[in-house]
CSV table of C-alpha atoms in Angstrom, one decimal:
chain,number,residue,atom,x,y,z
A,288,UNK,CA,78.9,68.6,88.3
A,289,UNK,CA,80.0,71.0,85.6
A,290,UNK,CA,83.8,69.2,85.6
A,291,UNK,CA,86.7,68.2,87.2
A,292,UNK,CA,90.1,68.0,86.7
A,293,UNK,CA,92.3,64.9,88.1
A,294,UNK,CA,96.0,65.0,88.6
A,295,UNK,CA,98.6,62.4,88.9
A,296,UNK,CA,100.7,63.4,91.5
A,297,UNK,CA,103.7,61.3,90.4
A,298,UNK,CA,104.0,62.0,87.0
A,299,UNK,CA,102.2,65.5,87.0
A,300,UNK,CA,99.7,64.7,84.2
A,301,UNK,CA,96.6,66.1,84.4
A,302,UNK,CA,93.4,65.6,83.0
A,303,UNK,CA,90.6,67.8,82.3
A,304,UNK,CA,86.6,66.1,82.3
A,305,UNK,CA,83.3,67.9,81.8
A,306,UNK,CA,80.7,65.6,83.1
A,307,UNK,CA,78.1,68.7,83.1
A,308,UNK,CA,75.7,66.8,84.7
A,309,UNK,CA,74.0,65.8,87.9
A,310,UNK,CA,75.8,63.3,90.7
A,311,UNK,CA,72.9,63.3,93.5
A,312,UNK,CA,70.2,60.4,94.6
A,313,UNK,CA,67.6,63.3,94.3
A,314,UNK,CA,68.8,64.7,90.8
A,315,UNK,CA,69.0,63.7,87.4
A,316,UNK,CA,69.0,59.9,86.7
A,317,UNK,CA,69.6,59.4,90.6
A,318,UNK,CA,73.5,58.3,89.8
A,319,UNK,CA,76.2,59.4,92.0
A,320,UNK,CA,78.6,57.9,89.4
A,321,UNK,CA,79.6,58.2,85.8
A,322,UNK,CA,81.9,56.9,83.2
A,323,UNK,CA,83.6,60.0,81.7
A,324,UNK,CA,86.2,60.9,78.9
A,325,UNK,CA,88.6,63.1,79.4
A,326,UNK,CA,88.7,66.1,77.0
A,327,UNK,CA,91.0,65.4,74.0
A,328,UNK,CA,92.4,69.2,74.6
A,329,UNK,CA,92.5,71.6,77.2
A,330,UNK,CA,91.6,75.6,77.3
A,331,UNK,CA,95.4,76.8,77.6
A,332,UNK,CA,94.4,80.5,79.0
A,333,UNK,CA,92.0,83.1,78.8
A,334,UNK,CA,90.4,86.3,80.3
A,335,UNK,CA,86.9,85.8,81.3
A,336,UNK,CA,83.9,87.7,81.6
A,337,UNK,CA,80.2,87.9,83.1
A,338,UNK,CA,81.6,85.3,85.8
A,339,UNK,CA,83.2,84.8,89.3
A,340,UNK,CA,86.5,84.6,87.7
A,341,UNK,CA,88.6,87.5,85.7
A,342,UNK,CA,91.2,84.9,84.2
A,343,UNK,CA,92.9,81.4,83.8
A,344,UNK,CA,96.8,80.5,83.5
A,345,UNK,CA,97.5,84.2,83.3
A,346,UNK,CA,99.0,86.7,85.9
A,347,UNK,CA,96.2,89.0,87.3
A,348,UNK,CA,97.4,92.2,88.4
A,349,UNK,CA,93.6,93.7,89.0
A,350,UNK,CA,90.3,92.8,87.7
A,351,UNK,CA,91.4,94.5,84.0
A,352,UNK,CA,95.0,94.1,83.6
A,353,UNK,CA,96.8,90.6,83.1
A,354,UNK,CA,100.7,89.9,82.4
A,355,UNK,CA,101.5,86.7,79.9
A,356,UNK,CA,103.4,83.9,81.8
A,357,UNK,CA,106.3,82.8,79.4
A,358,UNK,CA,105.6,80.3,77.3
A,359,UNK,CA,101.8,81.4,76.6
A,360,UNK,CA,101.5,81.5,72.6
A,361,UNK,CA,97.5,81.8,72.7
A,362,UNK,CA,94.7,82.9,75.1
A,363,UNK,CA,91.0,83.1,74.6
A,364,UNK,CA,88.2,85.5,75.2
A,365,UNK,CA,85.6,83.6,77.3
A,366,UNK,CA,82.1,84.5,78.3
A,367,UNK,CA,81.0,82.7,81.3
A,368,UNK,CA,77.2,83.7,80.7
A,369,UNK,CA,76.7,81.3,78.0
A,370,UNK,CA,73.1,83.1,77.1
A,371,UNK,CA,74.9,86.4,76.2
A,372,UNK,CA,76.6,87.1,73.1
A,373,UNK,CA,80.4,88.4,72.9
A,374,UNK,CA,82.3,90.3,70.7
A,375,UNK,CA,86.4,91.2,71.1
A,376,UNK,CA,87.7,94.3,69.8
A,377,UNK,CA,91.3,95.1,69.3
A,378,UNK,CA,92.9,98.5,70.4
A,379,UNK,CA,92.5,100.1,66.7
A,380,UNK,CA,88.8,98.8,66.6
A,381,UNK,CA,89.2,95.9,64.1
A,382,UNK,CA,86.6,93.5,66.1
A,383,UNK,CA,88.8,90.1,67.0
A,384,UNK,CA,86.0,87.9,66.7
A,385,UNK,CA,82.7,86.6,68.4
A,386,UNK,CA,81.6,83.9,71.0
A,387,UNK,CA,77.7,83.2,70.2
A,388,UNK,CA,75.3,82.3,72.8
A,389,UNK,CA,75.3,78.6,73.6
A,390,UNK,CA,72.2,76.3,73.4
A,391,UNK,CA,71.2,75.8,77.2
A,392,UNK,CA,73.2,73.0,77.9
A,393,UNK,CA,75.7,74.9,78.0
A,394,UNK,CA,74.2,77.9,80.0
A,395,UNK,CA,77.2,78.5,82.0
A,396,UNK,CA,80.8,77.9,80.5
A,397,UNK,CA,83.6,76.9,83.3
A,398,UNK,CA,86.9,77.4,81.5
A,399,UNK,CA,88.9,74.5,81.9
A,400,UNK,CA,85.9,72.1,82.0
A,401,UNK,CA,85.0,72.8,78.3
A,402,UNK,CA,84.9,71.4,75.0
A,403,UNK,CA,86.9,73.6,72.7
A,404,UNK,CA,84.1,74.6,70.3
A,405,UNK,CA,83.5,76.5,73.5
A,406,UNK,CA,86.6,78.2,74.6
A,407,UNK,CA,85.6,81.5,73.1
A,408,UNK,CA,87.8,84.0,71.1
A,409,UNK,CA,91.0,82.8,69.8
A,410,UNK,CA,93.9,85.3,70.6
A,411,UNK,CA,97.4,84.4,69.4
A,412,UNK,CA,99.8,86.4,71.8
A,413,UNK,CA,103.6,85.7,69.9
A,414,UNK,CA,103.0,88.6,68.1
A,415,UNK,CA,102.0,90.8,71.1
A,416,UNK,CA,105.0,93.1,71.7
A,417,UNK,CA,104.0,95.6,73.5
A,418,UNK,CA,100.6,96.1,76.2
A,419,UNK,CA,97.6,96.3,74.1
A,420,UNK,CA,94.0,97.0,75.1
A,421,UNK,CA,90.6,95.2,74.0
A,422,UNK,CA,87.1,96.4,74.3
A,423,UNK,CA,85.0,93.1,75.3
A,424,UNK,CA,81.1,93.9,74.4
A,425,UNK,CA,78.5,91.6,76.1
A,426,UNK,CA,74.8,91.2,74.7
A,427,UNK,CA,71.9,89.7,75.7
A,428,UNK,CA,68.4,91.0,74.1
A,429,UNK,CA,68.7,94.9,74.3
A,430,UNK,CA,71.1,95.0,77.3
A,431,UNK,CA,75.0,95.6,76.1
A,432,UNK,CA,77.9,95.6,78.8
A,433,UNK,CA,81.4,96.4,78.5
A,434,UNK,CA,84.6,95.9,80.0
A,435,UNK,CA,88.3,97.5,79.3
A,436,UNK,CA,91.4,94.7,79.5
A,437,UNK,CA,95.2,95.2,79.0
A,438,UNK,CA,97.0,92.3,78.2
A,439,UNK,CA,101.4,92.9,79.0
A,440,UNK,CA,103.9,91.0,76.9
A,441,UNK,CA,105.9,88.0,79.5
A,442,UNK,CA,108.7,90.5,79.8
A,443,UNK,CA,106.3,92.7,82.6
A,444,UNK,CA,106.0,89.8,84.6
A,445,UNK,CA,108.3,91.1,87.3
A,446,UNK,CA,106.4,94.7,86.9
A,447,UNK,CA,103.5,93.9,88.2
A,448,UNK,CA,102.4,97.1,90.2
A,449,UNK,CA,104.4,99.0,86.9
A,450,UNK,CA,102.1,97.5,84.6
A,451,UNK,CA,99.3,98.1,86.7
A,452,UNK,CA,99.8,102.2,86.7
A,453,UNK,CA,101.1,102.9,83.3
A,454,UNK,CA,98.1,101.3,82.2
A,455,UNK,CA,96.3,104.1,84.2
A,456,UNK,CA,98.7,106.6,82.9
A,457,UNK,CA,98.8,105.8,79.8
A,458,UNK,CA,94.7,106.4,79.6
A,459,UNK,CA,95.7,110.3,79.8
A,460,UNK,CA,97.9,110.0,76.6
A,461,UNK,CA,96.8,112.9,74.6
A,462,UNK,CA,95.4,114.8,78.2
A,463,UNK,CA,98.4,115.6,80.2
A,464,UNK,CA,97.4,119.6,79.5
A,465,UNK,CA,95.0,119.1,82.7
A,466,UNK,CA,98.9,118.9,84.5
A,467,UNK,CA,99.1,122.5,83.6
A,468,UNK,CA,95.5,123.1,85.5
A,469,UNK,CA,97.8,125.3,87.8
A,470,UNK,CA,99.8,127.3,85.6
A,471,UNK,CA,96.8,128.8,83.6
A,472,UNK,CA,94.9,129.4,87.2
A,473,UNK,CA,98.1,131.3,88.3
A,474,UNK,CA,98.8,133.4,85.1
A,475,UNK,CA,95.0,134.5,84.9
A,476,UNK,CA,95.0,135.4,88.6
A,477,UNK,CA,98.6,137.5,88.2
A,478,UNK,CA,96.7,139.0,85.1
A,479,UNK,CA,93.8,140.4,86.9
A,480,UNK,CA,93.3,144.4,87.2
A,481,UNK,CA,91.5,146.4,89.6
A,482,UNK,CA,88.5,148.3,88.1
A,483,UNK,CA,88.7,146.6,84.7
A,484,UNK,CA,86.7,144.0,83.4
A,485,UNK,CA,88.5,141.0,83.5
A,486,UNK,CA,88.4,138.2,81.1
A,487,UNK,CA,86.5,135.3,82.6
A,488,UNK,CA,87.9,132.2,83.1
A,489,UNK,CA,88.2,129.5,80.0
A,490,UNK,CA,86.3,126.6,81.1
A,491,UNK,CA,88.7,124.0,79.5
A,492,UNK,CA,87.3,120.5,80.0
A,493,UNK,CA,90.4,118.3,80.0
A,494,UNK,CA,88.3,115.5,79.3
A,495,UNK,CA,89.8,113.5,82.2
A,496,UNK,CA,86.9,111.3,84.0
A,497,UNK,CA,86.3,107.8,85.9
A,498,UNK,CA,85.4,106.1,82.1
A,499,UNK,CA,88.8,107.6,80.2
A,500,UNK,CA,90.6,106.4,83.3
A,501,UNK,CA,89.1,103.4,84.0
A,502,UNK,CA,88.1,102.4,80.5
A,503,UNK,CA,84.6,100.9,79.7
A,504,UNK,CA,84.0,99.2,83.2
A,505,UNK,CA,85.7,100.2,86.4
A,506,UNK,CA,88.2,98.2,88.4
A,507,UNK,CA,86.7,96.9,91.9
A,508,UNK,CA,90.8,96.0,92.8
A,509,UNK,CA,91.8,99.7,91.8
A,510,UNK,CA,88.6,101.7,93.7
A,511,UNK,CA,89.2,99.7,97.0
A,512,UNK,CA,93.1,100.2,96.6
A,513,UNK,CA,93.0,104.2,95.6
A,514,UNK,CA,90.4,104.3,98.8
A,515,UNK,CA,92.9,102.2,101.4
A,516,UNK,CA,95.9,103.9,100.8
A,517,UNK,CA,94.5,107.4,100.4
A,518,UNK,CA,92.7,107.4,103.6
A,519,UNK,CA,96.0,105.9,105.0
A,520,UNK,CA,98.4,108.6,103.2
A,521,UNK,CA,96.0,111.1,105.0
A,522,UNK,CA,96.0,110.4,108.4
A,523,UNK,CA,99.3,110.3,108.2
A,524,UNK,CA,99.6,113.6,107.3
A,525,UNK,CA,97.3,115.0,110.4
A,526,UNK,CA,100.2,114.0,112.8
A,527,UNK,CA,102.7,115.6,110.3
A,528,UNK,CA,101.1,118.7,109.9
A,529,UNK,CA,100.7,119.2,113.4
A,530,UNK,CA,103.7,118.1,114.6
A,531,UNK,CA,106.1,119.8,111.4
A,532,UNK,CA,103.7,123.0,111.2
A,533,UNK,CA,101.9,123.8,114.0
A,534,UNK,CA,98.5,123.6,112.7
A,535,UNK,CA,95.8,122.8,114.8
A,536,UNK,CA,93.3,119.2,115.0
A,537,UNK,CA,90.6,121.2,113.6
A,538,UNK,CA,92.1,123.3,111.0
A,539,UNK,CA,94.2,119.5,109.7
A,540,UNK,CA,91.2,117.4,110.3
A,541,UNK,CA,89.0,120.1,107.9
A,542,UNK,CA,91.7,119.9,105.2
A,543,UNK,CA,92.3,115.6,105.2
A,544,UNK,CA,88.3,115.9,104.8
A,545,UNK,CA,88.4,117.5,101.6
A,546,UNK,CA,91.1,115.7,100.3
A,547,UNK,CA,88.8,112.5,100.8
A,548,UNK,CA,86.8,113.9,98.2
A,549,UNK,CA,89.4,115.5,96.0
A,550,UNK,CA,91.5,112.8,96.0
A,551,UNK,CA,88.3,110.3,95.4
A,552,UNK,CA,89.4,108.0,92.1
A,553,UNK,CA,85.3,108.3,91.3
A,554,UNK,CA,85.1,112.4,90.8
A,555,UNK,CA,87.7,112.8,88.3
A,556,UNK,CA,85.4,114.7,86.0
A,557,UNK,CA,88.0,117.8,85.4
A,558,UNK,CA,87.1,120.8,84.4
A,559,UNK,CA,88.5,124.8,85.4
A,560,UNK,CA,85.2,126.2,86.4
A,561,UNK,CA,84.2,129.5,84.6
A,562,UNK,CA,84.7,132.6,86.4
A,563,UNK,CA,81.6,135.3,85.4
A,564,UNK,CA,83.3,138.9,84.7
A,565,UNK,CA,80.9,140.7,87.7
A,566,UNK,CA,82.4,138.3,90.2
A,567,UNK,CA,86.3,139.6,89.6
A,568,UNK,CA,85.5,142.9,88.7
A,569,UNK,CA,85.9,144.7,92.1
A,570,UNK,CA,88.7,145.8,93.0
A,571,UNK,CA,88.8,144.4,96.3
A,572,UNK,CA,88.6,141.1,95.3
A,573,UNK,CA,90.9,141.4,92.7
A,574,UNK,CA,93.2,142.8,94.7
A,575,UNK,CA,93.3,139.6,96.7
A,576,UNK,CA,93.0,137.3,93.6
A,577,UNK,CA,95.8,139.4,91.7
A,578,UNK,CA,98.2,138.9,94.7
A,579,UNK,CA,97.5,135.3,95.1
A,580,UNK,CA,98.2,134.4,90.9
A,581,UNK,CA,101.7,136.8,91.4
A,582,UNK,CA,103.2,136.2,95.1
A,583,UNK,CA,102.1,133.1,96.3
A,584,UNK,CA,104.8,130.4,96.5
A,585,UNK,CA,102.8,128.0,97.4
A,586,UNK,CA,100.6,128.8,94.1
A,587,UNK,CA,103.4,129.0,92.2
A,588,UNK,CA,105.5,125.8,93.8
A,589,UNK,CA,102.3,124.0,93.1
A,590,UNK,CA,102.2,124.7,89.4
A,591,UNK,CA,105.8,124.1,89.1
A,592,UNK,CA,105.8,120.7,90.6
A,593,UNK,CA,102.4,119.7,88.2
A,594,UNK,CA,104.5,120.8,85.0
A,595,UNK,CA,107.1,118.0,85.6
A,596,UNK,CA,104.5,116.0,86.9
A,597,UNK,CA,102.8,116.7,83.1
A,598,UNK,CA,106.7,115.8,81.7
A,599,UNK,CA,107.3,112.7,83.5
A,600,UNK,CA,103.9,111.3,82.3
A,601,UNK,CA,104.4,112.1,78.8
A,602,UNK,CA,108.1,110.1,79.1
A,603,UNK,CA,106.5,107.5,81.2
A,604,UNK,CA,104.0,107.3,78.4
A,605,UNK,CA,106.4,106.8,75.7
A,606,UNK,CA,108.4,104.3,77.9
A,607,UNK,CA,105.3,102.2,78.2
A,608,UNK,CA,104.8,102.5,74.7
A,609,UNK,CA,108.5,101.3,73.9
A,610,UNK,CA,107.4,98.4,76.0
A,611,UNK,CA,110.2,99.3,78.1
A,612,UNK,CA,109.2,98.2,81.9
A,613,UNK,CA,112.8,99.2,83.7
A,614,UNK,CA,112.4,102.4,82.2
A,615,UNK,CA,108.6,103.0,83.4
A,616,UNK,CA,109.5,101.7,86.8
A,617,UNK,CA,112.3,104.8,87.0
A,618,UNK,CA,109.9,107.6,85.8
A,619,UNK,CA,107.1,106.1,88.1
A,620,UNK,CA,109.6,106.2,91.5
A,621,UNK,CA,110.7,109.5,90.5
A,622,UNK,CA,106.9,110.5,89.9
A,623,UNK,CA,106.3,109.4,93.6
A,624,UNK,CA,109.2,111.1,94.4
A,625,UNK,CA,107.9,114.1,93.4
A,626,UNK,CA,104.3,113.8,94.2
A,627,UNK,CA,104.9,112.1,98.0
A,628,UNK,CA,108.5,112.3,98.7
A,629,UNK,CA,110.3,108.5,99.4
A,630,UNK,CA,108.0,107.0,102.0
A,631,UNK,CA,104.7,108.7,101.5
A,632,UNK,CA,102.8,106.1,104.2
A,633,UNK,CA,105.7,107.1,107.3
A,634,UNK,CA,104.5,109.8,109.9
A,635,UNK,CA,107.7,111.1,110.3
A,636,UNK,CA,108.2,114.6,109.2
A,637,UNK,CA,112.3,114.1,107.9
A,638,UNK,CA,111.1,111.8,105.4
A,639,UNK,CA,109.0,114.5,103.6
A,640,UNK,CA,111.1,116.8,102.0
A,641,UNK,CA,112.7,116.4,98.6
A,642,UNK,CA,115.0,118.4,96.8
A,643,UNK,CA,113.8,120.6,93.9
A,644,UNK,CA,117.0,121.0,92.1
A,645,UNK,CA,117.2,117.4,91.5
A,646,UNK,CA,114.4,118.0,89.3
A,647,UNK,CA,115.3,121.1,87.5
A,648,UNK,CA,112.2,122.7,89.4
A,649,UNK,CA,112.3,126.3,90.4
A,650,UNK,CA,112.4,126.4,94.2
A,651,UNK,CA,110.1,129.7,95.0
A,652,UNK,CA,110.9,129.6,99.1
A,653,UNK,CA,114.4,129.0,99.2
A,654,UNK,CA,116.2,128.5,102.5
A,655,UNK,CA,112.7,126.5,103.2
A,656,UNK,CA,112.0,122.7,102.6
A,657,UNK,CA,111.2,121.6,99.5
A,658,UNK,CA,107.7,119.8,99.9
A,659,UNK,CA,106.7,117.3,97.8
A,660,UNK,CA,103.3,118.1,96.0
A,661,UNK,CA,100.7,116.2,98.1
A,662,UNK,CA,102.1,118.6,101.5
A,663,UNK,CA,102.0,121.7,98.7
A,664,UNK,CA,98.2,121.3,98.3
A,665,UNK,CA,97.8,120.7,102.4
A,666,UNK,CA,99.4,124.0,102.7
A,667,UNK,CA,97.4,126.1,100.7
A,668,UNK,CA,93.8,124.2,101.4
A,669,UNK,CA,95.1,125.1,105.1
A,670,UNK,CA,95.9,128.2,104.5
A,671,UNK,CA,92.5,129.1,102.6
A,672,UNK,CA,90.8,127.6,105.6
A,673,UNK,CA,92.9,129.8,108.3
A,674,UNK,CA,92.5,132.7,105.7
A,675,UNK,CA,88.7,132.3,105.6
A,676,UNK,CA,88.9,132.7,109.4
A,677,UNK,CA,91.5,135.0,110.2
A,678,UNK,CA,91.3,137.4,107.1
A,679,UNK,CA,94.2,137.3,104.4
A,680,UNK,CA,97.4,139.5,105.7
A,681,UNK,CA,97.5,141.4,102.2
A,682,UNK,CA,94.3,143.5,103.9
A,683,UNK,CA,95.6,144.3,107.0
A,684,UNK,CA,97.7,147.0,105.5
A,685,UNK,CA,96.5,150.7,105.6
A,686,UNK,CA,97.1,151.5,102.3
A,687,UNK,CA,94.4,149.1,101.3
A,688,UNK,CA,91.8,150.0,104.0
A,689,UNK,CA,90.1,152.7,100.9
A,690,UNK,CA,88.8,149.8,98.9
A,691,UNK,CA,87.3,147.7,101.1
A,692,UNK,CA,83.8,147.8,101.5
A,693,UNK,CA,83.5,145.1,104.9
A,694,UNK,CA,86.3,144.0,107.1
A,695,UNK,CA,89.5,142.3,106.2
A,696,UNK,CA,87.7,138.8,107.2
A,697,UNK,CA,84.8,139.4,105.0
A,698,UNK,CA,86.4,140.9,101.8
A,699,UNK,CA,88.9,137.8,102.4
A,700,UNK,CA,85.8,135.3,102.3
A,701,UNK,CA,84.4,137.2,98.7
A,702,UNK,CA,87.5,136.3,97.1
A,703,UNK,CA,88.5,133.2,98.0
A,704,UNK,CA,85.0,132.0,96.6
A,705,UNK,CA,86.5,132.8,93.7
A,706,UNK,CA,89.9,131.0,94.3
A,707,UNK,CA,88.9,128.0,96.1
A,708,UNK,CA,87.1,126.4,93.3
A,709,UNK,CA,90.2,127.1,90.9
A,710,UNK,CA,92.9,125.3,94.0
A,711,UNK,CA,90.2,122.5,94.1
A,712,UNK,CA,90.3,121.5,90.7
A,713,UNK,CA,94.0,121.7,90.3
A,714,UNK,CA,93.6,120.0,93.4
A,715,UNK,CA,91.7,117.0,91.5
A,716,UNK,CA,94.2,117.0,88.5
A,717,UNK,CA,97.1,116.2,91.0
A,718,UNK,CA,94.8,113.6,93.0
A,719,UNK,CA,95.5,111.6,89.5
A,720,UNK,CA,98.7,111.6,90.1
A,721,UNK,CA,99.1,110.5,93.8
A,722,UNK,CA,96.7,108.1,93.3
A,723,UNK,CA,98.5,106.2,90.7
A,724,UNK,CA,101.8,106.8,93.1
A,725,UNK,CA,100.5,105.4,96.3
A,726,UNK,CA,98.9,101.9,94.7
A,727,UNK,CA,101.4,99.4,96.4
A,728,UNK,CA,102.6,101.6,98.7
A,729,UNK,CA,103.1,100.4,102.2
């Protein structure tokens, strides 16, 4: 028996023992008894690591971020694994402190059952105004693990699911350009001249990946949670793209299979892929390509939508770090807004529209709904699919028939391998976004 706590139900007085040793006939000195003291003062609250347990006495939102109940004026770092070594460091790198490995008796530590000489590293939360971050480093011999905690003031404690995506949002402070993924893809496509050698593509790495998201150790509560709702978001979307636009099974069913990927939390390793200068130089592929970056609305309505997308997580940024929760909670339902529309999870095709001007967006199709961005990107991964099939309209026009060297179909094909890499990644930098807005959806 490692310990054991015993409460009076009456008074409410507890009391915290650490026996630590066995109570068996075949064990030990064969006792199923003891006379124990109870410990003269007992671990307040903590996060823990390298055990079955992620905290004590706090509020756990996931496995990495935990809200302060009121009244908590000091937690402590505590490794469970009491042959590994622990170090704490703050958000500006000053290292808070160390937890030693124990002698074996104390092998594995079982926060509240322990002596305070084992409690760990001594955080003292009154002066913790605003969410802070610490980088806890495990050791034992040459291995070294690490895992990424927020810790929220009391004042989030009704913000849970807030707390919970600013602290993913706020991990792309200083990265929000990959928002605008979708206005340098358009401008360089509208750019584009026949017969001309053509400036490849930047390859800008926005530096966006599953570690800068996740931190140092990903979240099992966030993976399982992006995977639940996006596969639930999706299928709803096959029945509302059938039903509101007439596609067929195949050509839906094709799309919400990409979007498994695109959307996946675990390939969010950004970066524009680099166009060679031969592959855009013929003119009947940048024909295509040219018409695509200048006329198409979806294109365009796409990279309209991620540039206030890019604003709203710059304010929702600076809201966080105000440690303002009402005012993060606003930004995020207006995010959603945006990215899903108000009830991203229903199958009913009203419920999806939204209404550009409210944003100060640009609307490129008036007279037309105004789709939120998730049913932007459906459309134009649909329409590269039925495109790739069907041949692209802009070559079924005489005056074009000179340049093409194939058939419509084919020529179609040759430059949409060009474009569909570029919609992809934009595609990825926006599956940020509607991951962080569908957590907690329902």
């Amino acid at each position: 028996m490692v310990g054991l706590k015993v409460k009076d139900t009456c008074s409410g007085k507890e009391w915290v023992f650490q026996p630590n040793r066995w109570l068996a006939l075949g064990e030990g000195d064969r006792k199923t008894y003891g006379e124990f003291t109870p410990l003269e003062e007992v671990y307040p609250a903590g996060i823990l690591v390298e055990g079955n347990r992620n905290s004590l006495n706090l509020i756990e939102v996931s496995d990495t971020v935990f809200i302060l109940p009121q009244g908590c004026t000091q937690l402590y770092f505590t490794c469970f694994d009491g042959t590994r070594e622990m170090e704490v460091f703050r958000e500006n790198g000053r290292s808070l402190g160390k937890q030693y490995a124990s002698a074996s008796r104390w092998a594995k530590r079982v926060p509240p059952c322990l002596p305070k000489n084992e409690w760990g590293v001594p955080f003292d939360t009154t002066a913790l105004n605003h969410a802070e971050r610490f980088l806890i480093r495990t050791r034992k011999g040459q291995e070294t693990r690490e895992k990424t905690v927020w810790i929220f003031p009391p004042n989030w404690a009704n913000y849970q699911n807030v707390a919970l995506k600013t602290s993913i949002l706020y991990s792309l402070k200083g990265k929000t350009e990959v928002f605008s993924c979708g206005t340098t893809v358009k401008n360089y496509l509208a750019g584009l001249s026949p017969n001309v050698a053509n400036a490849a593509l930047p390859v800008i790495n926005y530096g966006v990946d599953a570690f800068s998201i996740f931190g140092a150790s990903p979240d099992s509560y966030l993976e399982d949670s992006f995977c639940e709702f996006t596969r639930t978001y999706l299928e709803n979307q096959k029945t509302l793209f059938i039903q509101r636009f007439g596609f067929s099974l195949e050509l839906v069913s094709s799309a919400v299979d990409l979007f498994e990927y695109l959307y996946d939390a675990l390939n969010w390793a950004l970066q524009l892929p680099g166009v060679v200068q031969a592959s855009v130089a013929q003119a009947y592929k940048v024909v295509l390509l040219k018409e695509l970056g200048a006329n198409d609305k979806v294109l365009a309505q796409i990279a309209a939508l991620l540039e206030k997308g890019k604003e709203l997580a710059e304010e929702i940024n600076a809201s966080f770090e105000a440690n303002d929760p009402y005012s993060c909670a606003q930004k995020l339902s207006a995010l959603k807004t945006l990215t899903f529309g108000n009830n991203p999870l229903s199958n009913d095709p009203q419920v999806h529209s939204i209404n550009y001007g409210e944003f100060g967006i640009a609307d490129y199709e008036p007279g037309m709904p105004d789709h939120p961005l998730a049913i932007l990107f459906s459309l134009a991964t649909i329409n590269v699919k039925d495109w790739r099939k069907n041949g692209h309209p802009l070559y079924r026009g005489d005056e074009l028939l000179s340049i093409l060297l194939h058939d419509p179909v084919t020529d179609t094909n040759a430059a949409l391998d060009v474009y569909e890499p570029l919609l992809r990644t934009i595609i990825q930098a926006g599956g940020i976004l509607t991951n962080v807005c569908l957590l907690g959806s329902s």
